[in-house]
Short mmCIF file of C-alpha atoms in Angstrom, two decimals:
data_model
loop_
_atom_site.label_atom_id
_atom_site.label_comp_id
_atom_site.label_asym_id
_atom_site.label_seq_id
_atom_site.Cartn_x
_atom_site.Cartn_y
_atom_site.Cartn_z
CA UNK A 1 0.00 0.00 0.00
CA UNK A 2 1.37 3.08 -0.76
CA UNK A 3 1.28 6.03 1.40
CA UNK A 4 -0.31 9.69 0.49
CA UNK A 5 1.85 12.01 -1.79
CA UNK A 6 1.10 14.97 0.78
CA UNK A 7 2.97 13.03 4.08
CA UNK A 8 5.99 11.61 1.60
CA UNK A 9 6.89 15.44 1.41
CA UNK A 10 7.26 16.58 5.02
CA UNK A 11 10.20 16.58 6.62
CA UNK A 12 11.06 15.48 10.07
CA UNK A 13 11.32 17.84 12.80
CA UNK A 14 14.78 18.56 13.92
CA UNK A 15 13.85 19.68 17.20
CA UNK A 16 11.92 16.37 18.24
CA UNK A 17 15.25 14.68 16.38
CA UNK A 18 17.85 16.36 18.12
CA UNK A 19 15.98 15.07 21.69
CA UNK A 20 14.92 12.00 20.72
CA UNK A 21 18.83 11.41 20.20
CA UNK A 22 19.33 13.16 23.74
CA UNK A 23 17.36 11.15 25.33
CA UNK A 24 18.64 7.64 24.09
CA UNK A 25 22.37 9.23 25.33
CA UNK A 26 20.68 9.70 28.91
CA UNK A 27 18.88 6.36 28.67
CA UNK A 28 22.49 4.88 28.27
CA UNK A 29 24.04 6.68 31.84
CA UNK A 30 25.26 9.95 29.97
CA UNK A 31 25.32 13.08 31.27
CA UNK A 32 23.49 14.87 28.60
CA UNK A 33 22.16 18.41 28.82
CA UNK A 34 19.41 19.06 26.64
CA UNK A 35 18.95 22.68 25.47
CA UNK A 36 16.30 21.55 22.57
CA UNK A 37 13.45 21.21 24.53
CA UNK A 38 10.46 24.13 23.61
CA UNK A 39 8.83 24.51 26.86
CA UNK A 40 9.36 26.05 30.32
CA UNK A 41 10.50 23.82 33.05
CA UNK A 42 8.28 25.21 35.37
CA UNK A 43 4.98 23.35 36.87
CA UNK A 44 1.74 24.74 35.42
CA UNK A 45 0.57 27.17 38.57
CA UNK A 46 -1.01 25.44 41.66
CA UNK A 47 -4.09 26.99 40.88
CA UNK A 48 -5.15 26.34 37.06
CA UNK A 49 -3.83 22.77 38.23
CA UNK A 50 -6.81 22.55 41.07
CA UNK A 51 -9.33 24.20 38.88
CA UNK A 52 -8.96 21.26 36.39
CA UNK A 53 -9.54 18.99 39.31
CA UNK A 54 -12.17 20.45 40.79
CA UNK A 55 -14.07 20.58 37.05
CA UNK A 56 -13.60 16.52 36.75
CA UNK A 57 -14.99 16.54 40.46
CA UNK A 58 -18.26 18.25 38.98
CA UNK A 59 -18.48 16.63 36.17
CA UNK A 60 -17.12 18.43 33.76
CA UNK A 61 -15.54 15.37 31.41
CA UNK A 62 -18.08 15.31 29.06
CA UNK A 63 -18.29 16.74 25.09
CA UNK A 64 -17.82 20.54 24.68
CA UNK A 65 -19.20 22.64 21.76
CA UNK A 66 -16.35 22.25 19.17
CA UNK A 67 -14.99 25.30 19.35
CA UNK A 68 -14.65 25.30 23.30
CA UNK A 69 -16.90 26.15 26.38
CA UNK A 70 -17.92 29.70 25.79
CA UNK A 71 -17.11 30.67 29.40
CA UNK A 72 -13.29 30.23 28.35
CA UNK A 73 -13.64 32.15 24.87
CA UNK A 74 -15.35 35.25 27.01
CA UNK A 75 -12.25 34.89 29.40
CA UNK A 76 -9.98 35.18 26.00
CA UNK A 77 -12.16 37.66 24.81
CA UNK A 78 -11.64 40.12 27.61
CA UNK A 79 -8.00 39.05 27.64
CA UNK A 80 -7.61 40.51 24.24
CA UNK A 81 -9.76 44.09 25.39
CA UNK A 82 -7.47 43.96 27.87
CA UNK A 83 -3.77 43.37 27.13
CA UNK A 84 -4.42 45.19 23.60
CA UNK A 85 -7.62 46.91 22.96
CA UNK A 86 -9.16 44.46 20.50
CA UNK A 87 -12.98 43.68 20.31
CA UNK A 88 -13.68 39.93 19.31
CA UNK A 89 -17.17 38.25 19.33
CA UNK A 90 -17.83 34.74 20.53
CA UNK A 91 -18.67 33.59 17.03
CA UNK A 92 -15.04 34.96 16.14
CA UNK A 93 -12.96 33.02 18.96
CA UNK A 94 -12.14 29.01 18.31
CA UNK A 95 -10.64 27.27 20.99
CA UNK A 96 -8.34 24.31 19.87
CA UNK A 97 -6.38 21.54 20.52
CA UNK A 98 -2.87 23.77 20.91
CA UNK A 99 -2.08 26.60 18.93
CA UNK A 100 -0.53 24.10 16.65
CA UNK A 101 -3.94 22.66 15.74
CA UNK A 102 -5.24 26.31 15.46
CA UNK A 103 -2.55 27.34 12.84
CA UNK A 104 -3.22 23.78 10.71
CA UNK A 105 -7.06 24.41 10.91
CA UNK A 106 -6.46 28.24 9.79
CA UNK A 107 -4.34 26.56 6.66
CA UNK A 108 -7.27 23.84 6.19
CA UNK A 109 -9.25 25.63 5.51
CA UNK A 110 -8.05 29.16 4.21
CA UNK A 111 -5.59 27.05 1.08
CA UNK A 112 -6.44 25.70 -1.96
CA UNK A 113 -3.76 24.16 -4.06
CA UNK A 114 -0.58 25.99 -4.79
CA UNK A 115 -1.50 29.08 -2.91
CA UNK A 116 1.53 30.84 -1.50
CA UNK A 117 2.16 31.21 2.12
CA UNK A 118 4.76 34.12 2.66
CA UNK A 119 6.85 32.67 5.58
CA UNK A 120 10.40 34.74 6.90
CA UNK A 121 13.30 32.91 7.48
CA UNK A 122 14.13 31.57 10.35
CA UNK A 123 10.81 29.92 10.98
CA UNK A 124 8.91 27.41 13.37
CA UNK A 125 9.43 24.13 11.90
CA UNK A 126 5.91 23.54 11.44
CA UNK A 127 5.08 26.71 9.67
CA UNK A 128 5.95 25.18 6.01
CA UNK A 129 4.75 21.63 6.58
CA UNK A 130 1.59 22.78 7.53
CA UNK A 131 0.91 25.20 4.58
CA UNK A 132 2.10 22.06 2.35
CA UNK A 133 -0.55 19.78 4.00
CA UNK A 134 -2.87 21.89 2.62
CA UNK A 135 -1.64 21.76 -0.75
CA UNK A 136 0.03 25.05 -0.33
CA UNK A 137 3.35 26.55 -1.21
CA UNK A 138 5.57 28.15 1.49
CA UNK A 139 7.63 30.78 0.28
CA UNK A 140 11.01 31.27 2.47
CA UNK A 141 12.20 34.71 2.10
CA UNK A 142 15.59 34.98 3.85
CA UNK A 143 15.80 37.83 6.56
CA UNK A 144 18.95 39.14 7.69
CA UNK A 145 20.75 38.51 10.74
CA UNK A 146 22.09 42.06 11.32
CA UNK A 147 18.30 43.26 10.98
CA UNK A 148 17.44 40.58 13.45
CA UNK A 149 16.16 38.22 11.54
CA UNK A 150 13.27 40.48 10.63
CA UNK A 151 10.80 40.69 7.66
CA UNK A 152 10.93 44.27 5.63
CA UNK A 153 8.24 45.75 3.42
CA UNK A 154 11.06 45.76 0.98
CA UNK A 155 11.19 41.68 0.75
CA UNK A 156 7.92 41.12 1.43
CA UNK A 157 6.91 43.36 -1.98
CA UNK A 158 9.44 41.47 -3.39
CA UNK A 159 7.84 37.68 -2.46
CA UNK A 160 4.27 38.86 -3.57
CA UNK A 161 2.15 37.16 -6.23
CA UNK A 162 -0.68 36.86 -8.23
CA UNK A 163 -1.07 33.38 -6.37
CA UNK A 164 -0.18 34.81 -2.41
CA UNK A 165 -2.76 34.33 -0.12
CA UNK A 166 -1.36 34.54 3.75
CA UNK A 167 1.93 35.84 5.23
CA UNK A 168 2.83 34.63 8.91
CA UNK A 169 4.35 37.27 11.29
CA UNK A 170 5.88 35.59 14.55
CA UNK A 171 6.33 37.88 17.38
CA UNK A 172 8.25 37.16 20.08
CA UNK A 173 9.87 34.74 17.63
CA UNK A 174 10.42 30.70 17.68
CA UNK A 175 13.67 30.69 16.92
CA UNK A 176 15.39 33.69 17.09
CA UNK A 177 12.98 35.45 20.34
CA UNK A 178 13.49 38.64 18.40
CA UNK A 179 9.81 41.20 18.15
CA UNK A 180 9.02 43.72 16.20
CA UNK A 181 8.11 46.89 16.79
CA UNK A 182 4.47 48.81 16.28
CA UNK A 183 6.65 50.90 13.15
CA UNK A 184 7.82 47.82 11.78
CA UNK A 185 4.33 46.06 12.06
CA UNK A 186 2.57 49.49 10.69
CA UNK A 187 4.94 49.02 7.27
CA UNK A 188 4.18 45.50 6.68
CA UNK A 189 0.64 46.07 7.62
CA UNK A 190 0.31 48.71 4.91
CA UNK A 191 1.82 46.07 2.54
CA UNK A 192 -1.02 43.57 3.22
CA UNK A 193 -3.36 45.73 3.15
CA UNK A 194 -2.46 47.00 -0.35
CA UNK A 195 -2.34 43.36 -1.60
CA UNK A 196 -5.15 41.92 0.07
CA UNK A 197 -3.07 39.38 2.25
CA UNK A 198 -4.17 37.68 5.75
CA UNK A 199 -1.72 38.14 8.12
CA UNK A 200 -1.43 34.88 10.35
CA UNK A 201 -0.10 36.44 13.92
CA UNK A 202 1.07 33.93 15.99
CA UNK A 203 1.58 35.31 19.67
CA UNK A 204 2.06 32.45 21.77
CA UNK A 205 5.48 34.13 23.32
CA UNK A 206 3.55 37.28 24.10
CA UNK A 207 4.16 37.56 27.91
CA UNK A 208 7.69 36.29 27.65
CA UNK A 209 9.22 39.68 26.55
CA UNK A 210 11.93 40.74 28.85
CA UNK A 211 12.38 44.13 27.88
CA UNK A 212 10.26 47.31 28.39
CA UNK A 213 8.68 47.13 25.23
CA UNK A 214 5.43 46.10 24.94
CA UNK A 215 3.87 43.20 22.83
CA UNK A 216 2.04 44.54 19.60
CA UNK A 217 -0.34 42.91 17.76
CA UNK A 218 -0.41 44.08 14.78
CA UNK A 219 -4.34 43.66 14.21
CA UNK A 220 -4.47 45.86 17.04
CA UNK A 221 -2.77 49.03 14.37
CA UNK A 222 -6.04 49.65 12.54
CA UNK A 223 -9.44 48.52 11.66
CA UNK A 224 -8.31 47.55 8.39
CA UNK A 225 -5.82 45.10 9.64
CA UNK A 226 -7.95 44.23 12.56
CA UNK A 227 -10.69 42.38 9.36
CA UNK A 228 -7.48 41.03 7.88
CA UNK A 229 -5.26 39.54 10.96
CA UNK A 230 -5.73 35.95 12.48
CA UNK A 231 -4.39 36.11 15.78
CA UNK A 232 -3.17 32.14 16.63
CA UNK A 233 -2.27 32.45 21.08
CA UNK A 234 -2.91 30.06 23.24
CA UNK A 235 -1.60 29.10 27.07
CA UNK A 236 1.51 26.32 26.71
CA UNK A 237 4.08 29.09 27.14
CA UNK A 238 2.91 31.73 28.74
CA UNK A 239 1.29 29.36 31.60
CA UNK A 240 3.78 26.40 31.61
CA UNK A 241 0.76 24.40 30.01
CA UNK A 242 2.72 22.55 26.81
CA UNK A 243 1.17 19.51 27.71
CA UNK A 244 -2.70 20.71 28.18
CA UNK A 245 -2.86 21.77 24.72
CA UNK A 246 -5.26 24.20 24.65
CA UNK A 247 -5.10 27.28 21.99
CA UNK A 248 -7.23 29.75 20.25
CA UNK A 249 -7.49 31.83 16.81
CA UNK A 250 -9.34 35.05 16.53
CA UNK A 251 -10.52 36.31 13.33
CA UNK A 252 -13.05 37.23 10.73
CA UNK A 253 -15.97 35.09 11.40
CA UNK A 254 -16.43 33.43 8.37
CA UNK A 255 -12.70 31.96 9.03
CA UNK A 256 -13.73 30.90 12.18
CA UNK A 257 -16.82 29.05 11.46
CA UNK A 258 -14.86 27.17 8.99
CA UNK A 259 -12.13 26.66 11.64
CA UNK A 260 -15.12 25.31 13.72
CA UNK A 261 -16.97 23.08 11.54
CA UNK A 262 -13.15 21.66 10.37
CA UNK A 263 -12.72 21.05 13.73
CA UNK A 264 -16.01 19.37 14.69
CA UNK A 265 -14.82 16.80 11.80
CA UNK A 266 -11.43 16.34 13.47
CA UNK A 267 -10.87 16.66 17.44
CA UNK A 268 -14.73 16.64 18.46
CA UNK A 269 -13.84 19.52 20.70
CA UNK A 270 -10.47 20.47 22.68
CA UNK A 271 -10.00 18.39 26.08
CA UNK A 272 -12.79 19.85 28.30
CA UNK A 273 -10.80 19.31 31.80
CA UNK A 274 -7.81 21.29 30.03
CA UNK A 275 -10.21 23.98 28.83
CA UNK A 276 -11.40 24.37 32.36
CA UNK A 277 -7.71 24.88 33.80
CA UNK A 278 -6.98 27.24 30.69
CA UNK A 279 -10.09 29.59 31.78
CA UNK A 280 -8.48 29.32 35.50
CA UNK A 281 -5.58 30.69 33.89
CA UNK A 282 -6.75 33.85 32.27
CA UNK A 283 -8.90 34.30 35.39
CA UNK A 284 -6.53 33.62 38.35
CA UNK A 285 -3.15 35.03 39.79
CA UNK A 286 -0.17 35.91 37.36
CA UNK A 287 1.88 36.01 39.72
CA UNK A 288 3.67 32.33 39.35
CA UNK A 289 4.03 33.14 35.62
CA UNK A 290 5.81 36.64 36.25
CA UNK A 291 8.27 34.45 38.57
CA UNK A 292 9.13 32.41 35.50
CA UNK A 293 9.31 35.08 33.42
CA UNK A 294 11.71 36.25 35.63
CA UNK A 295 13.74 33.35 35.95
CA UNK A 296 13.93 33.22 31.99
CA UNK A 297 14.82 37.05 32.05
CA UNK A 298 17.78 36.06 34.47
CA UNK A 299 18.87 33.30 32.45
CA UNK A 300 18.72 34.97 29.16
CA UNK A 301 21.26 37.83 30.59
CA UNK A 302 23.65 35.04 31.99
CA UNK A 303 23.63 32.67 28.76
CA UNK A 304 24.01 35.36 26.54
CA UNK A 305 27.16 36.55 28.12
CA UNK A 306 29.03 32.85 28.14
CA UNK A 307 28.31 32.83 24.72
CA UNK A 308 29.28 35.42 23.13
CA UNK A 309 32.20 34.95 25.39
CA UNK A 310 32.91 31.73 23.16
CA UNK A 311 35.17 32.47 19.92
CA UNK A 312 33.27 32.27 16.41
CA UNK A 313 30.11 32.62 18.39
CA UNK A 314 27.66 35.79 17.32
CA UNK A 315 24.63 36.11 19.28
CA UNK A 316 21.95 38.78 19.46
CA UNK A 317 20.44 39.50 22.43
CA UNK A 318 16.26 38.48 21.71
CA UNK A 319 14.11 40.21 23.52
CA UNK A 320 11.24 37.46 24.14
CA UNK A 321 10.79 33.94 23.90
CA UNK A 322 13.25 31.52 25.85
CA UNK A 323 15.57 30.78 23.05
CA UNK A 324 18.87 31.82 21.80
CA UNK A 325 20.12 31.99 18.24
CA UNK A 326 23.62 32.36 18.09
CA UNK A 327 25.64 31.90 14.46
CA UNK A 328 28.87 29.40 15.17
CA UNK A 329 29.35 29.21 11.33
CA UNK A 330 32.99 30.62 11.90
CA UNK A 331 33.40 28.21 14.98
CA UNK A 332 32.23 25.13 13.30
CA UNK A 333 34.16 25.71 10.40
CA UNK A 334 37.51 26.79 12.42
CA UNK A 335 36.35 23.29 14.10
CA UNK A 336 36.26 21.57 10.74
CA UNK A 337 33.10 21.01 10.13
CA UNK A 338 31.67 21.53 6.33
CA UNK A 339 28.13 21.69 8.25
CA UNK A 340 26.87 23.38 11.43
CA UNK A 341 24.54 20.19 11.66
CA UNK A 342 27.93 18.33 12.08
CA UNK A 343 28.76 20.45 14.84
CA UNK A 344 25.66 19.62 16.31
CA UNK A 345 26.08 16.06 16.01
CA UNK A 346 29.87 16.21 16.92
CA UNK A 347 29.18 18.55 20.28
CA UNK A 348 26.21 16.19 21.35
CA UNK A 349 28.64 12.85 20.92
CA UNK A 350 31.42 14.33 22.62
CA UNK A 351 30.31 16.70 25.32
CA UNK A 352 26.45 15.41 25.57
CA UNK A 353 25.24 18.84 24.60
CA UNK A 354 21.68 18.72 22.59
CA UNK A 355 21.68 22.08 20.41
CA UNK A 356 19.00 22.31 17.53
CA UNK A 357 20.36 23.19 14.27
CA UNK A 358 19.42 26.43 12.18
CA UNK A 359 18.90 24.00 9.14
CA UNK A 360 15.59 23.30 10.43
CA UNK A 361 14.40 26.16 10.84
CA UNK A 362 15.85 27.50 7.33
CA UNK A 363 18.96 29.60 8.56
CA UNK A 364 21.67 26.82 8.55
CA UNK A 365 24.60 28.68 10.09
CA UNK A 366 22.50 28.93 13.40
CA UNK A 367 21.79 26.79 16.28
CA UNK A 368 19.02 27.06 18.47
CA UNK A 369 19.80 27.09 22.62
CA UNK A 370 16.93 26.80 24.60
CA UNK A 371 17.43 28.19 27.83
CA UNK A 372 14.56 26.50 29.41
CA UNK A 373 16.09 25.10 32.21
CA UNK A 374 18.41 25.69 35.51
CA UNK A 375 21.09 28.52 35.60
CA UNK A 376 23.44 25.55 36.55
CA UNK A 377 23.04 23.42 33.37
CA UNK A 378 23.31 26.33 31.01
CA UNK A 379 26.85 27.38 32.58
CA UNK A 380 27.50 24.07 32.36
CA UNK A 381 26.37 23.32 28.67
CA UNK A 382 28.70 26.59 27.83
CA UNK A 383 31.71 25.53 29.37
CA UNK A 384 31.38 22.05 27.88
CA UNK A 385 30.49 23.80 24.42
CA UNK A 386 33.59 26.29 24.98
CA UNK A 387 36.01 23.13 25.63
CA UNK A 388 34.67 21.84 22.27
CA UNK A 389 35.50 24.48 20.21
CA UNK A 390 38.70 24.93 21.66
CA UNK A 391 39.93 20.92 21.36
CA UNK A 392 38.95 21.21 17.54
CA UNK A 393 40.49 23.78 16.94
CA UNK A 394 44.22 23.08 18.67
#
């Protein structure tokens, strides 16, 4: 039996990769450190956790309405009047089963085939298998590092055709935690709007910003991009809740009801004990998620230091997120490496140190650090990266 043309096409994610391999090292009695992982290594707060319990206690385990409990889209909907001024209708909130699901539903249903999905490079890994699931075409265009990694009007003119339907904006950014400004949104927003283009905002970093700028959406700049923005959020990072998988889009409404009825086809509805803990979220304390976005502030400060302390290592300093993106093109070369995915593979052999490489994400002289986890490991995974460089190159 052969297999469907659409799944022989994607490619495997390098971040799942990169710690499957870790794990099979630590599985063995290795000391591995693991900077791959995508999630905080904090414990969803004490009291989303009880809410959940206390919702199976009333019986709350049952089917929801398939684009979640309308109590939780009202607490997202006054989240958004809230944190950025934006007026949303119930019947223009789906809940789903992570923000993953929401973005693959949005490309479901918005694609036919060969439309063109403008997506800046570096990217999520998911962004371009998606868009070819739906029998779309992602078009890379390459940012530039010294512009941190960010998306112009210039290139995104540039990467328009007749045939260009969506482009994604990420900000905070997966990999490179860089954000954009309200200017630099305004310009591409004037772009889109020109062309006709949905802009697919995915905000999931949002309240991991460690600087005193403040997260923009960029549907929040006018009414026109307000009709034309899909907002994709949702509460894995911002409330240590990877596992719950609960998400959202907001949107025009006739993307939404498509998103819904997609949906009701596909997960039923999102887990209703998760949705339960994810309106405990948006309703409860914040103050155990500003501790960890304090802690990931901290760490951010430290790690970036001991790298760009390291020779042939270029980092800028992101502003959001909980990722690093430094360039060790000149250090795995002056190593002897052709590839920086042989560096990878080379560092995580010799000193047990799981990076990601840029290459999947679609900036190959890159590596991506996830600083995710204690201040002790991540002085540790730099001095153990530092003696690496150093023994290849003597």
């Amino acid at each position: 039996m052969d297999l469907a043309q659409r799944v022989k096409s994607l490619t495997p994610s390098s971040t799942l990769a990169i710690t499957a391999k870790a794990k099979e090292l630590k599985a063995e009695g290795h000391d591995v450190i693991g900077l791959g992982a995508g999630e905080p290594d904090f414990n969803t707060p004490a009291h989303i956790i009880e809410a959940a319990k206390r919702s199976m206690d009333e019986g709350q385990t049952k089917y929801t309405p398939a684009g979640g409990i309308p109590d939780l889209k009202q607490a997202i909907i006054r989240k958004m009047d809230r944190d950025q001024g934006l007026s949303y209708g119930q019947d223009q909130v789906i809940v789903t089963t992570g923000a993953k699901h929401a973005l693959f539903t949005l490309f479901q249903v918005l694609l036919n085939k060969d439309d063109e999905v403008i997506v800046p490079a570096p990217y999520w890994v998911s962004y371009p298998e998606q868009i070819k699931l739906a029998e779309g075409r992602p078009i890379i265009v390459e940012t530039e590092e010294e512009q941190q990694f960010k998306l112009t009007p210039e290139k995104l003119k540039q990467s328009i055709t007749e045939k260009t339907k969506a482009v994604i904006i990420n900000s905070p950014s997966n990999p490179t935690g860089m954000m954009y400004s309200k200017e630099e949104l305004q310009a591409i927003g004037e772009v889109c709007v020109e062309h006709d283009l949905l802009i697919v905002s995915d905000e999931i970093y949002e309240k991991l910003i460690y600087t005193s700028e403040p997260h923009v959406s960029i549907a929040q700049l006018s009414d026109e991009l307000y009709e034309q923005t899909v907002v994709i959020n949702g509460v894995s990072k911002s409330h240590s809740m990877t596992g719950w998988r609960i998400g959202y889009a907001l949107g025009r409404r006739d993307i939404i009801k498509a998103m819904t009825n997609m949906a009701s086809h596909s997960t039923s509805n999102p887990t209703s004990i998760a949705q339960y803990g994810a309106l405990a979220a948006y309703e409860g304390s914040n103050e155990q998620v500003e501790e960890m976005r304090n802690a990931f502030k901290d760490r951010l400060n430290q790690l970036h230091g001991w790298l760009v302390d390291i020779p042939g290592v270029y980092c800028e300093k992101p502003k959001g997120a909980f990722y690093l993106f430094p360039n060790v093109k000149e250090a795995s070369s002056s190593c002897g490496f052709d590839e920086v995915d042989g560096f990878v593979t080379a560092l995580l052999d010799e000193e047990k140190v799981a990076l990601v490489p840029g290459s999947g994400f679609g900036s190959p002289d890159n590596v991506r650090l996830s600083y995710a986890t204690s201040l002790d490991q991540l002085e540790e995974a730099s001095k153990r990266i530092k003696r690496f460089i150093e023994k290849h190159q003597s």
